[in-house]
């Protein structure tokens, strides 16, 4: 039998068949049962995405979501992956962020903060880090999720943060990024977790920031998107994990310059500017304290609120710092990757060839927000059209708080609510 | 028994006589659950029975069997895994058998946190016995996916907690021969060189490692991994970095070749910031690459930044920021100047 020559007709058909088969394989490979432990994550990914698009859910859905998350709340504090499941730090983070995104007093008051605080203490490990659940794994993710919820709910204390900084520091690798555990490979997800946690506990100066910056800027690939690790492939979700690292750096210029030995060594110009920047920072701290007193008039017998703001309000103090550095990565090119390569009809994906999912939709949109707002000087002003890829009116998303990844106004509301408690 | 056979022969719990005394507990989803899952009947029933056993804290052989079935239906259920550990301990089960169970589940699930964590827990209990098996197991994973993050973390934990370092550097070598771009293998190499009790530590290994790395750079100058590794080798000792002639030599060679110059220039920039005194040859190589738009009076460090702004345009803002933050002179020049200044002032006294 003569061998068949591969003609254009055959090639065209086979290419379509291959793509269709990939879609079906992918669809059938997601076992629905495995979603049973991540429903609070699904809530967060979906609610956060909706919010970033400038929409909100109706009262009925909001009530159902609050009811469901309350059923995920363990009687001894914190949230599991579903009703009746053991509480877990990741699903706790997702549940808390979901409720803050919903934002009503009903949503916020449903969180049992005292019990959650007790849970966090139980998850604390002698090494200083946290375990994800009772008898669970110990890594930088756990540190971030614990510190993030403690901070945003105003239940941080010395016992919780003790030793966390040393653990995270031990996870910064020779490459400059941060790994999940000491010795492991520098990775975008863990680098975000580590950096954000260090900022929240006010120990970011312990990290080698110039090394970290050098690593993260090289994580932007020729495609415009970010990769998670050196020599790995681009993935839309790293638009947030890595993009946020670069974005956080923009408010850390004081610390970075100090680490570079700049404010000490090079002439009077930088000395002056560092002095004035320092007093600006001090000003911010004062503003923070007085702001708290404004929104929470001191009650009889209550001690001065300004002491507790120093630990508990790092998130607020951070977002009110001016952005003193331009973005060191190419933010337009990142937006281009997200919108042209990750976006598919109604949703976002890892990269062309993969299917859309709620996780990627959430983190691509979050990364888009980061990139669009990376030149904005004040926390409240809108981006300029030149900094937004594509049609401004259609593509502009809402602004996030980069330490917690909740929409910024929702963050302010939650802060107001929990500050007085 | 494969899973389709298991499905055909699965007897629902409600028909099993040894489960007749147990009242299944349905999931408390409430009247209007959000993100509802389309559970299969097998799954719902198994989890209803799991809930009953879990709430009763029953630590029996049948509870163990139940957790196995629940895990097979959803290997991501951390509550079930944790309860299984509790039951295993209570029953004093032979954990070698448990390892076989985990091996069977692990096949399709190489990126599942719970399975890896369970493996770690098992290996800790089994102790030194487990070393060979765990190293073999992770090796098998790497033959399919040489960058699996969980597997690397697990392998590192095994080495540190239980030992088995003897062949690790050779293994890294082999992986890098397979794929010189495998950053996980480079990271593992760093791990071995810095932490293996058999090798004498970073300072002792530095020279041979620099040798190895420089060869890798020559083979693939655009490969970021060995450049970062090279920096890592001199981590707390910039003096040795600045004085290392192998390093200066490879930078010169790359800059005078037709290959990508970005990493070489970036490395040169870092060296200059640490007080490196470049040879005339190296300065000439930089001159050749300097764009015409650059003023010849511009300091070397800033000129390198200017070259990078053009050679690596995606990171133009980063190189621009480096330009504004690099020392104008090398640190030793600065120190010499300060010393001269001090002497001059003292002579005035």
XYZ file of C-alpha atoms in Angstrom:
770
model
C 0.000 0.000 0.000
C 1.479 3.379 -0.894
C 2.032 5.743 2.013
C -0.367 8.631 2.170
C 1.148 12.041 1.544
C 0.140 14.555 4.190
C -1.798 17.220 2.311
C -2.918 20.642 3.498
C -6.461 19.352 3.875
C -5.346 16.595 6.207
C -3.070 18.897 8.195
C -5.845 21.455 8.722
C -8.228 18.777 9.899
C -5.740 17.150 12.265
C -4.890 20.497 13.851
C -8.530 21.166 14.643
C -9.021 17.631 15.939
C -6.019 17.994 18.208
C -7.260 21.241 19.688
C -10.777 19.921 20.198
C -9.440 16.740 21.807
C -7.314 18.818 24.172
C -10.370 20.796 25.246
C -12.384 17.656 25.906
C -9.505 15.943 27.739
C -9.086 18.999 29.924
C -12.804 19.239 30.648
C -13.101 15.622 31.664
C -9.939 15.708 33.714
C -11.322 18.084 36.312
C -12.992 15.811 38.805
C -15.888 17.706 40.361
C -15.248 15.983 43.652
C -11.910 17.739 44.077
C -13.683 21.085 44.147
C -15.404 20.027 47.348
C -12.509 21.308 49.474
C -11.998 24.635 47.753
C -15.459 26.190 47.721
C -14.406 29.233 49.788
C -11.668 29.754 47.197
C -14.269 29.582 44.422
C -16.299 32.205 46.317
C -13.303 34.502 46.590
C -12.071 34.036 43.026
C -15.554 34.715 41.645
C -16.568 37.555 44.001
C -13.219 39.305 43.637
C -13.367 39.039 39.836
C -16.879 40.468 39.777
C -15.810 43.332 42.039
C -12.759 44.167 39.946
C -15.070 44.493 36.947
C -16.999 47.133 38.855
C -20.030 44.952 39.513
C -21.577 43.523 42.647
C -23.834 40.629 43.540
C -27.498 41.014 44.483
C -28.714 40.809 48.049
C -30.023 37.265 47.618
C -26.723 35.873 46.414
C -24.890 37.857 49.061
C -27.016 36.326 51.797
C -26.541 32.839 50.409
C -22.778 33.358 50.261
C -22.637 34.630 53.853
C -24.774 31.709 54.959
C -22.572 29.208 53.153
C -19.317 30.649 54.478
C -20.743 30.689 57.979
C -21.387 26.958 57.616
C -17.722 26.561 56.695
C -16.707 28.321 59.885
C -15.501 25.880 62.534
C -16.980 26.186 66.017
C -13.445 26.640 67.331
C -12.600 29.294 64.794
C -11.439 29.691 61.175
C -12.875 28.199 57.979
C -12.611 24.837 56.260
C -13.012 23.898 52.619
C -16.691 23.139 53.140
C -19.261 22.530 55.889
C -17.909 20.039 58.426
C -14.314 20.173 57.194
C -11.339 20.959 59.416
C -10.356 24.642 59.410
C -7.472 25.428 57.012
C -5.455 28.628 56.614
C -5.927 28.879 52.855
C -9.707 28.499 52.962
C -9.764 30.882 55.946
C -7.945 33.493 53.876
C -10.381 32.925 51.023
C -13.458 33.095 53.260
C -12.327 36.259 55.055
C -11.461 37.981 51.780
C -14.822 36.896 50.334
C -16.727 38.367 53.271
C -14.731 41.580 53.096
C -15.492 41.749 49.378
C -19.202 41.318 50.102
C -18.629 44.066 52.640
C -21.943 44.481 54.461
C -22.046 44.624 58.278
C -23.817 41.258 58.114
C -20.881 39.773 56.204
C -18.221 41.324 58.406
C -19.923 40.544 61.686
C -20.240 36.874 60.756
C -16.494 36.403 61.340
C -15.692 35.138 64.820
C -12.476 37.019 65.392
C -11.619 35.785 68.866
C -11.878 32.160 67.852
C -9.981 32.853 64.651
C -7.169 34.389 66.672
C -7.053 31.297 68.868
C -6.889 29.109 65.742
C -3.974 31.121 64.376
C -2.088 30.616 67.618
C -2.734 26.880 67.437
C -1.293 26.824 63.905
C 1.857 28.586 65.059
C 4.958 26.408 64.963
C 8.011 26.708 67.241
C 10.065 27.591 64.138
C 8.088 30.821 63.894
C 6.124 29.745 60.840
C 2.563 28.444 60.625
C 0.993 25.124 59.615
C -1.853 25.187 57.097
C -4.068 23.064 59.356
C -3.816 20.864 62.414
C -0.984 18.457 61.549
C -0.578 20.123 58.172
C 2.299 21.429 56.092
C 4.444 24.394 57.163
C 5.455 26.935 54.541
C 5.522 30.579 53.469
C 1.933 30.387 52.160
C 0.765 29.583 55.669
C 2.698 32.559 57.057
C 1.093 34.929 54.583
C -2.476 33.671 54.928
C -2.221 33.818 58.730
C -0.680 37.295 58.845
C -3.005 38.632 56.158
C -6.208 37.655 57.951
C -4.846 38.708 61.341
C -3.898 42.086 59.952
C -7.073 42.802 58.024
C -9.225 41.709 60.974
C -7.171 43.691 63.473
C -6.202 40.685 65.632
C -2.428 40.849 65.274
C -0.310 40.560 68.382
C 3.320 39.963 69.286
C 2.795 36.279 69.955
C 1.470 35.746 66.432
C 4.238 37.567 64.616
C 7.106 36.344 66.761
C 9.641 34.403 64.652
C 7.724 34.768 61.375
C 10.280 37.179 59.967
C 13.194 34.864 60.662
C 11.398 31.955 59.025
C 10.564 33.926 55.883
C 14.093 35.317 55.737
C 15.462 31.773 55.763
C 13.375 31.137 52.649
C 15.003 33.836 50.512
C 17.241 31.958 48.071
C 20.559 32.694 46.387
C 18.575 33.809 43.346
C 16.894 36.619 45.280
C 13.323 35.331 45.195
C 11.606 33.495 48.058
C 10.849 29.763 48.291
C 8.101 27.853 50.096
C 10.525 26.317 52.566
C 14.211 26.911 53.357
C 16.370 25.481 50.555
C 13.633 25.189 47.917
C 13.542 27.103 44.624
C 12.632 30.801 44.373
C 8.998 30.937 43.221
C 6.578 33.762 42.360
C 3.699 32.646 44.553
C 5.866 32.221 47.628
C 7.782 35.432 46.867
C 4.546 37.405 46.976
C 3.516 35.650 50.191
C 6.885 36.242 51.826
C 7.248 39.869 50.814
C 3.674 40.810 51.724
C 3.936 39.108 55.110
C 7.246 40.829 55.891
C 5.724 44.208 55.042
C 2.724 43.511 57.249
C 4.890 42.595 60.261
C 7.156 45.550 59.572
C 10.322 43.475 59.003
C 10.748 43.902 55.249
C 14.136 45.565 55.773
C 15.534 42.147 56.757
C 15.124 40.818 53.206
C 17.827 41.478 50.603
C 15.608 43.742 48.513
C 18.037 44.639 45.709
C 18.526 40.891 45.107
C 14.790 40.344 45.174
C 14.180 43.182 42.716
C 16.794 41.845 40.312
C 15.148 38.412 40.401
C 11.584 39.597 39.881
C 12.279 41.915 36.935
C 13.903 39.031 35.109
C 10.741 36.963 35.620
C 8.986 38.975 32.896
C 9.348 36.893 29.769
C 9.590 37.810 26.093
C 5.857 37.181 25.873
C 5.146 40.069 28.236
C 3.679 37.920 30.980
C 5.509 36.658 34.040
C 6.965 33.234 34.751
C 6.907 31.700 38.210
C 10.513 30.536 38.287
C 13.690 31.002 36.246
C 13.530 29.223 32.889
C 9.927 28.135 33.309
C 6.936 29.063 31.194
C 4.850 32.220 31.368
C 1.476 31.908 33.152
C -1.271 34.523 33.446
C -1.705 34.036 37.196
C 1.819 35.315 37.816
C 0.599 38.647 36.492
C -0.540 39.051 40.064
C 1.962 37.058 42.116
C 5.019 38.593 40.424
C 3.397 41.842 39.302
C 2.346 42.558 42.881
C 5.903 41.935 44.107
C 7.137 44.572 41.660
C 4.281 46.864 42.692
C 5.003 46.515 46.408
C 8.640 47.422 45.757
C 7.520 50.796 44.395
C 6.558 51.876 47.893
C 9.698 50.459 49.497
C 12.220 52.824 47.938
C 13.347 54.165 51.326
C 14.310 50.722 52.571
C 15.856 49.760 49.245
C 17.985 52.892 49.108
C 19.101 52.315 52.656
C 20.157 48.774 51.758
C 22.060 50.112 48.754
C 23.911 52.404 51.127
C 22.659 55.421 49.264
C 21.378 57.759 51.936
C 24.691 57.560 53.738
C 27.290 57.771 51.021
C 26.383 59.797 48.017
C 26.453 63.555 48.460
C 23.982 65.947 50.004
C 21.168 65.620 47.489
C 20.123 62.161 48.517
C 20.601 63.021 52.177
C 18.127 65.866 51.878
C 15.604 63.805 49.985
C 15.900 60.883 52.383
C 15.378 63.241 55.307
C 12.304 64.770 53.782
C 11.011 61.352 52.854
C 11.541 60.196 56.411
C 9.521 63.010 57.816
C 6.851 62.316 55.223
C 6.738 58.762 56.515
C 6.525 59.975 60.091
C 3.735 62.254 58.959
C 1.910 59.253 57.559
C 2.156 57.439 60.878
C 0.722 60.443 62.659
C -2.046 60.710 60.107
C -2.780 57.037 60.654
C -3.131 57.395 64.419
C -5.291 60.474 64.235
C -7.391 58.921 61.492
C -8.097 55.964 63.724
C -9.143 58.248 66.523
C -11.403 60.065 64.088
C -13.267 56.969 63.027
C -13.213 55.333 66.454
C -13.841 57.958 69.104
C -12.071 56.737 72.261
C -14.430 55.091 74.659
C -14.304 55.517 78.372
C -11.475 53.558 79.918
C -9.990 52.605 76.529
C -6.249 53.117 76.281
C -4.705 55.278 73.582
C -5.391 53.686 70.184
C -2.098 54.784 68.639
C -0.044 51.967 70.234
C -2.065 49.205 68.657
C -2.078 50.911 65.255
C 1.651 50.465 64.968
C 1.350 46.662 64.707
C -2.157 46.355 63.403
C -2.237 49.090 60.813
C 0.797 48.413 58.663
C -1.555 47.637 55.765
C -3.118 51.073 55.958
C 0.163 52.872 56.518
C 1.636 51.082 53.510
C -1.112 51.973 51.045
C -0.889 55.615 52.081
C 2.776 55.906 51.308
C 3.457 57.681 48.045
C 4.582 55.545 45.130
C 8.111 56.891 44.964
C 9.502 54.653 42.222
C 8.257 53.993 38.719
C 7.413 50.358 37.961
C 10.636 48.525 37.148
C 8.912 46.053 34.827
C 7.051 46.753 31.580
C 3.491 47.260 32.794
C 1.977 47.896 29.346
C 3.463 44.704 28.001
C 2.048 42.787 30.966
C -1.402 44.203 30.261
C -0.985 43.178 26.641
C -0.254 39.576 27.634
C -3.239 39.423 29.983
C -5.722 40.919 27.539
C -4.522 39.360 24.295
C -3.153 35.987 25.392
C -4.828 35.087 28.680
C -8.267 36.414 27.935
C -10.810 34.134 26.301
C -14.552 34.599 25.884
C -15.673 35.347 29.377
C -12.669 34.500 31.506
C -8.932 34.155 31.683
C -6.451 31.319 31.382
C -2.842 30.417 32.052
C -1.710 30.705 28.435
C -2.980 30.000 24.930
C -3.877 26.337 24.670
C -5.183 26.099 28.225
C -8.784 26.456 29.297
C -10.190 29.286 31.366
C -10.877 28.828 35.085
C -11.909 30.923 38.051
C -8.452 30.954 39.635
C -6.827 32.395 36.521
C -9.694 34.798 35.981
C -9.188 36.175 39.485
C -5.422 36.506 39.275
C -5.253 37.793 35.703
C -7.718 40.537 36.621
C -5.790 41.276 39.825
C -2.565 41.502 37.821
C -4.276 43.764 35.311
C -5.325 46.043 38.146
C -1.772 46.154 39.470
C -0.395 47.056 36.056
C -3.013 49.714 35.340
C -2.511 51.451 38.682
C 1.263 51.143 38.849
C 1.856 54.785 37.883
C -0.848 56.238 40.094
C 0.650 58.616 42.627
C -2.072 58.771 45.219
C -4.013 55.740 46.335
C -7.308 57.297 45.282
C -6.628 58.854 41.877
C -7.462 57.090 38.604
C -4.811 55.972 36.105
C -4.025 58.019 33.054
C -5.279 56.672 29.711
C -1.692 56.319 28.501
C -1.026 53.771 31.254
C -3.964 51.557 30.332
C -3.722 49.108 27.439
C -6.582 49.212 24.977
C -9.841 51.090 25.315
C -9.684 52.927 28.645
C -13.414 52.993 29.342
C -13.756 49.281 28.710
C -10.531 47.884 30.147
C -10.045 49.868 33.334
C -10.655 47.639 36.351
C -10.993 48.579 40.012
C -8.006 49.155 42.256
C -6.820 46.601 44.801
C -4.902 46.703 48.036
C -1.773 44.845 46.945
C -0.994 43.288 50.339
C -4.365 41.562 50.755
C -5.670 41.459 47.180
C -9.095 42.807 48.032
C -10.668 45.745 46.232
C -9.434 48.948 47.809
C -12.751 50.511 48.903
C -13.826 47.197 50.429
C -10.533 47.205 52.318
C -11.172 50.698 53.709
C -14.674 49.717 54.806
C -13.390 46.617 56.533
C -10.633 48.560 58.213
C -13.131 51.077 59.512
C -15.339 48.280 60.787
C -12.628 46.237 62.507
C -10.615 49.151 63.880
C -13.248 49.939 66.421
C -13.437 46.406 67.761
C -7.615 -3.281 40.822
C -8.079 -0.239 38.588
C -10.652 2.388 39.383
C -13.251 1.274 36.839
C -13.197 -2.237 38.279
C -13.547 -0.750 41.736
C -16.578 1.220 40.582
C -18.278 -1.862 39.169
C -17.686 -3.897 42.316
C -18.348 -1.069 44.802
C -21.065 -1.969 47.276
C -22.847 1.061 48.689
C -22.246 1.517 52.421
C -25.927 1.193 53.135
C -25.771 -2.374 51.838
C -22.702 -3.369 53.825
C -23.645 -5.383 56.939
C -20.614 -4.217 58.943
C -21.795 -0.618 58.541
C -25.401 -1.185 59.516
C -24.958 0.491 62.912
C -23.761 3.781 61.443
C -26.127 6.631 60.652
C -24.675 8.668 57.762
C -24.388 12.437 58.293
C -25.320 14.538 55.259
C -23.334 17.660 54.379
C -24.769 20.754 56.060
C -24.881 22.867 52.929
C -27.953 24.835 53.922
C -31.026 25.605 51.805
C -29.313 27.681 49.083
C -25.686 26.618 48.771
C -23.387 28.695 46.606
C -20.805 27.156 44.240
C -22.630 23.819 44.540
C -20.737 20.762 43.378
C -22.334 18.058 41.258
C -21.168 15.234 43.487
C -21.462 11.683 42.249
C -23.637 9.403 44.329
C -20.669 7.283 45.358
C -18.902 10.381 46.592
C -21.868 11.766 48.536
C -22.537 8.493 50.261
C -18.909 7.882 51.165
C -18.538 11.376 52.603
C -21.803 11.041 54.568
C -20.382 7.947 56.251
C -17.008 9.638 56.731
C -18.692 12.501 58.531
C -20.367 10.068 60.907
C -17.101 8.318 61.759
C -15.185 11.618 62.008
C -17.696 13.201 64.363
C -17.725 10.076 66.507
C -13.912 10.042 66.435
C -13.982 6.321 65.680
C -10.463 4.946 65.225
C -11.097 1.456 63.937
C -10.033 -0.746 61.007
C -13.256 0.022 59.216
C -12.596 3.748 59.709
C -9.206 3.246 58.075
C -10.813 1.480 55.125
C -13.351 4.281 54.829
C -10.652 6.954 54.655
C -8.963 4.964 51.871
C -12.168 5.023 49.840
C -12.755 8.721 50.533
C -9.193 9.532 49.500
C -9.546 7.622 46.270
C -12.635 9.694 45.484
C -10.905 12.957 46.377
C -7.192 12.871 47.191
C -7.326 16.579 48.035
C -9.455 16.195 51.145
C -7.052 17.243 53.875
C -9.578 16.493 56.658
C -9.741 12.870 55.584
C -5.948 12.602 55.341
C -5.489 14.091 58.794
C -8.058 11.738 60.275
C -6.373 8.815 58.511
C -3.099 9.711 60.272
C -4.919 9.762 63.589
C -6.387 6.298 62.905
C -3.063 4.885 61.672
C -1.392 5.929 64.909
C -4.217 4.637 67.072
C -4.166 1.230 65.356
C -0.363 0.975 65.224
C -0.498 -0.069 61.568
C 2.683 -1.149 59.761
C 3.570 1.996 57.917
C 5.412 0.146 55.132
C 1.964 -0.970 53.996
C 0.796 2.611 54.188
C 3.630 3.655 51.902
C 2.330 1.227 49.294
C -1.110 2.810 49.597
C 0.336 6.282 49.046
C 2.335 5.049 46.052
C -0.867 3.830 44.422
C -2.648 7.147 44.967
C 0.332 9.265 43.960
C 0.335 8.083 40.353
C -2.098 10.620 38.927
C -1.582 13.262 41.566
C 1.977 14.519 41.481
C 0.984 18.071 42.423
C -1.248 17.354 45.387
C -0.122 18.987 48.661
C -1.897 16.434 50.849
C -0.251 13.383 49.335
C 3.217 14.863 49.609
C 2.595 15.938 53.176
C 1.414 12.453 54.065
C 4.522 10.983 52.468
C 6.661 13.281 54.567
C 4.831 12.279 57.721
C 5.310 8.584 56.838
C 8.977 9.000 56.003
C 9.551 10.750 59.304
C 7.983 7.834 61.146
C 9.847 5.205 59.131
C 13.146 7.022 59.596
C 16.364 5.995 57.868
C 14.540 2.946 56.446
C 12.710 5.209 54.082
C 15.645 7.044 52.511
C 16.307 4.846 49.475
C 12.639 4.504 48.683
C 11.937 8.244 48.897
C 14.949 9.188 46.813
C 13.959 6.596 44.191
C 10.376 7.784 44.230
C 11.255 11.429 43.646
C 13.716 10.416 40.948
C 10.898 8.655 39.150
C 8.760 11.794 39.353
C 11.620 13.855 37.930
C 11.939 11.526 34.959
C 8.479 12.754 33.963
C 8.691 16.316 35.278
C 12.153 17.415 36.312
C 10.844 20.586 37.934
C 8.029 19.290 40.159
C 8.145 21.696 43.092
C 6.588 19.360 45.656
C 8.948 16.555 44.725
C 11.992 18.775 45.116
C 10.829 20.019 48.519
C 10.234 16.436 49.572
C 13.629 15.278 48.341
C 15.337 18.118 50.184
C 13.487 17.291 53.367
C 14.482 13.609 53.096
C 18.159 14.497 52.647
C 18.190 16.874 55.585
C 16.121 14.764 57.955
C 17.214 11.272 57.011
C 20.411 11.514 54.956
C 21.399 9.912 51.646
C 23.613 12.714 50.335
C 26.245 10.457 48.765
C 25.092 10.579 45.147
C 23.233 13.852 45.183
C 25.808 16.080 43.505
C 26.243 13.478 40.779
C 22.476 13.369 40.336
C 22.378 17.149 39.865
C 25.150 16.806 37.324
C 23.140 14.252 35.376
C 20.001 16.385 35.407
C 21.975 19.360 34.166
C 23.476 17.259 31.394
C 19.909 16.376 30.379
C 18.797 20.009 30.514
C 21.258 22.788 31.351
C 18.309 25.181 31.693
C 16.690 23.234 34.535
C 16.716 25.823 37.304
C 15.400 23.318 39.856
C 18.525 21.250 39.293
C 20.727 24.307 39.739
C 18.861 25.106 42.942
C 19.381 21.560 44.142
C 23.053 21.818 43.324
C 23.258 24.897 45.542
C 21.422 23.004 48.257
C 23.901 20.123 48.117
C 27.001 22.295 47.911
C 25.951 24.422 50.879
C 24.354 21.817 53.128
C 25.782 18.373 52.442
C 27.687 17.134 55.485
C 29.951 15.187 53.113
C 31.286 18.120 51.110
C 32.834 20.675 53.434
C 30.635 23.672 52.769
C 30.464 26.516 50.269
C 33.923 27.982 50.802
C 35.570 24.598 50.275
C 33.518 23.861 47.164
C 33.658 27.299 45.628
C 36.562 26.894 43.256
C 35.370 23.686 41.639
C 31.833 25.002 41.463
C 32.922 28.236 39.799
C 34.799 26.085 37.291
C 31.684 24.053 36.556
C 29.434 27.090 36.329
C 31.716 29.016 34.033
C 31.757 26.049 31.657
C 27.947 26.015 31.692
C 27.897 29.732 30.936
C 30.245 29.291 28.000
C 27.948 26.585 26.648
C 24.816 28.764 27.008
C 25.556 32.416 27.805
C 21.895 33.394 27.494
C 20.946 30.897 30.219
C 20.040 32.844 33.354
C 20.441 29.906 35.779
C 24.242 29.587 35.899
C 24.692 33.357 36.182
C 22.489 33.444 39.268
C 24.230 30.384 40.593
C 27.577 32.110 40.114
C 26.356 35.043 42.195
C 25.093 32.617 44.809
C 28.477 30.931 45.105
C 29.967 34.171 46.377
C 27.010 35.078 48.513
C 28.599 36.339 51.689
C 31.990 37.012 50.183
C 31.946 39.682 47.493
C 35.706 40.085 47.861
C 36.305 36.605 46.451
C 33.875 37.387 43.628
C 35.662 40.574 42.673
C 39.060 38.829 42.735
C 38.008 35.701 40.822
C 39.844 35.717 37.503
C 37.640 32.967 36.068
C 34.660 35.266 36.445
C 36.330 38.234 34.792
C 37.503 35.973 32.007
C 34.100 34.515 31.145
C 32.500 37.958 31.154
C 35.114 39.203 28.721
C 34.626 36.189 26.483
C 30.856 36.563 26.366
C 31.025 40.306 25.715
C 33.372 39.822 22.785
C 31.226 37.065 21.273
C 28.081 37.250 19.186
C 25.956 35.779 21.937
C 23.464 37.611 24.091
C 25.287 40.045 26.366
C 22.556 40.861 28.829
C 23.521 38.545 31.690
C 27.218 39.244 31.250
C 26.643 42.982 31.381
C 24.329 42.652 34.355
C 26.961 40.601 36.159
C 29.656 43.113 35.270
C 27.471 45.858 36.694
C 27.151 44.002 40.001
C 30.912 43.421 40.083
C 31.615 47.094 39.520
C 29.289 47.974 42.387
C 31.354 45.712 44.624
C 34.625 47.434 43.733
C 35.792 45.366 40.757
C 38.681 46.870 38.811
C 38.164 45.889 35.170
C 41.131 45.130 32.908
C 41.851 47.319 29.919
C 40.541 44.525 27.691
C 37.234 44.502 29.499
C 36.947 48.265 29.355
C 37.586 48.120 25.606
C 34.910 45.464 25.184
C 32.462 47.774 26.941
C 33.595 50.675 24.748
C 32.757 48.649 21.648
C 29.239 48.044 22.945
C 28.619 51.593 24.150
C 26.003 53.391 22.037
C 27.095 56.560 20.227
C 24.527 58.564 22.183
C 26.513 57.960 25.368
C 28.839 60.692 26.540
C 32.434 59.327 26.755
C 32.801 61.046 30.131
C 30.043 58.947 31.606
C 31.264 56.658 34.406
C 31.734 53.011 33.489
C 28.890 51.807 35.706
C 26.465 54.212 34.114
C 27.686 53.327 30.638
C 26.991 49.656 31.289
C 23.459 50.637 32.349
C 23.029 52.603 29.116
C 24.091 49.611 27.070
C 21.620 47.438 28.951
C 18.792 49.919 28.353
C 19.220 49.182 24.651
C 20.205 45.509 24.823
C 17.367 44.569 27.215
C 14.575 47.006 26.329
C 11.828 45.262 28.249
C 13.716 46.064 31.436
C 14.656 49.618 30.381
C 13.062 51.074 33.496
C 15.023 48.707 35.719
C 18.328 49.613 34.062
C 17.408 53.258 34.283
C 16.810 52.867 38.004
C 20.134 51.001 38.384
C 21.801 53.905 36.623
C 20.421 56.303 39.207
C 21.473 54.136 42.140
C 24.911 52.759 41.195
C 27.983 54.205 42.809
C 29.772 56.420 40.311
C 33.171 55.104 41.238
C 34.011 51.647 42.436
C 33.992 51.320 46.235
C 37.792 50.975 46.448
C 38.224 54.172 44.443
C 35.894 55.896 46.840
C 37.841 54.612 49.815
C 41.153 55.701 48.281
C 39.730 59.155 47.653
C 38.395 59.404 51.187
C 41.739 58.308 52.591
C 43.576 60.878 50.465
C 41.087 63.499 51.577
C 41.586 62.585 55.218
C 45.377 62.712 54.905
C 45.165 66.112 53.263
C 43.014 67.433 56.095
C 45.253 65.965 58.750
C 48.276 67.587 57.195
C 46.480 70.919 57.605
C 46.202 70.483 61.362
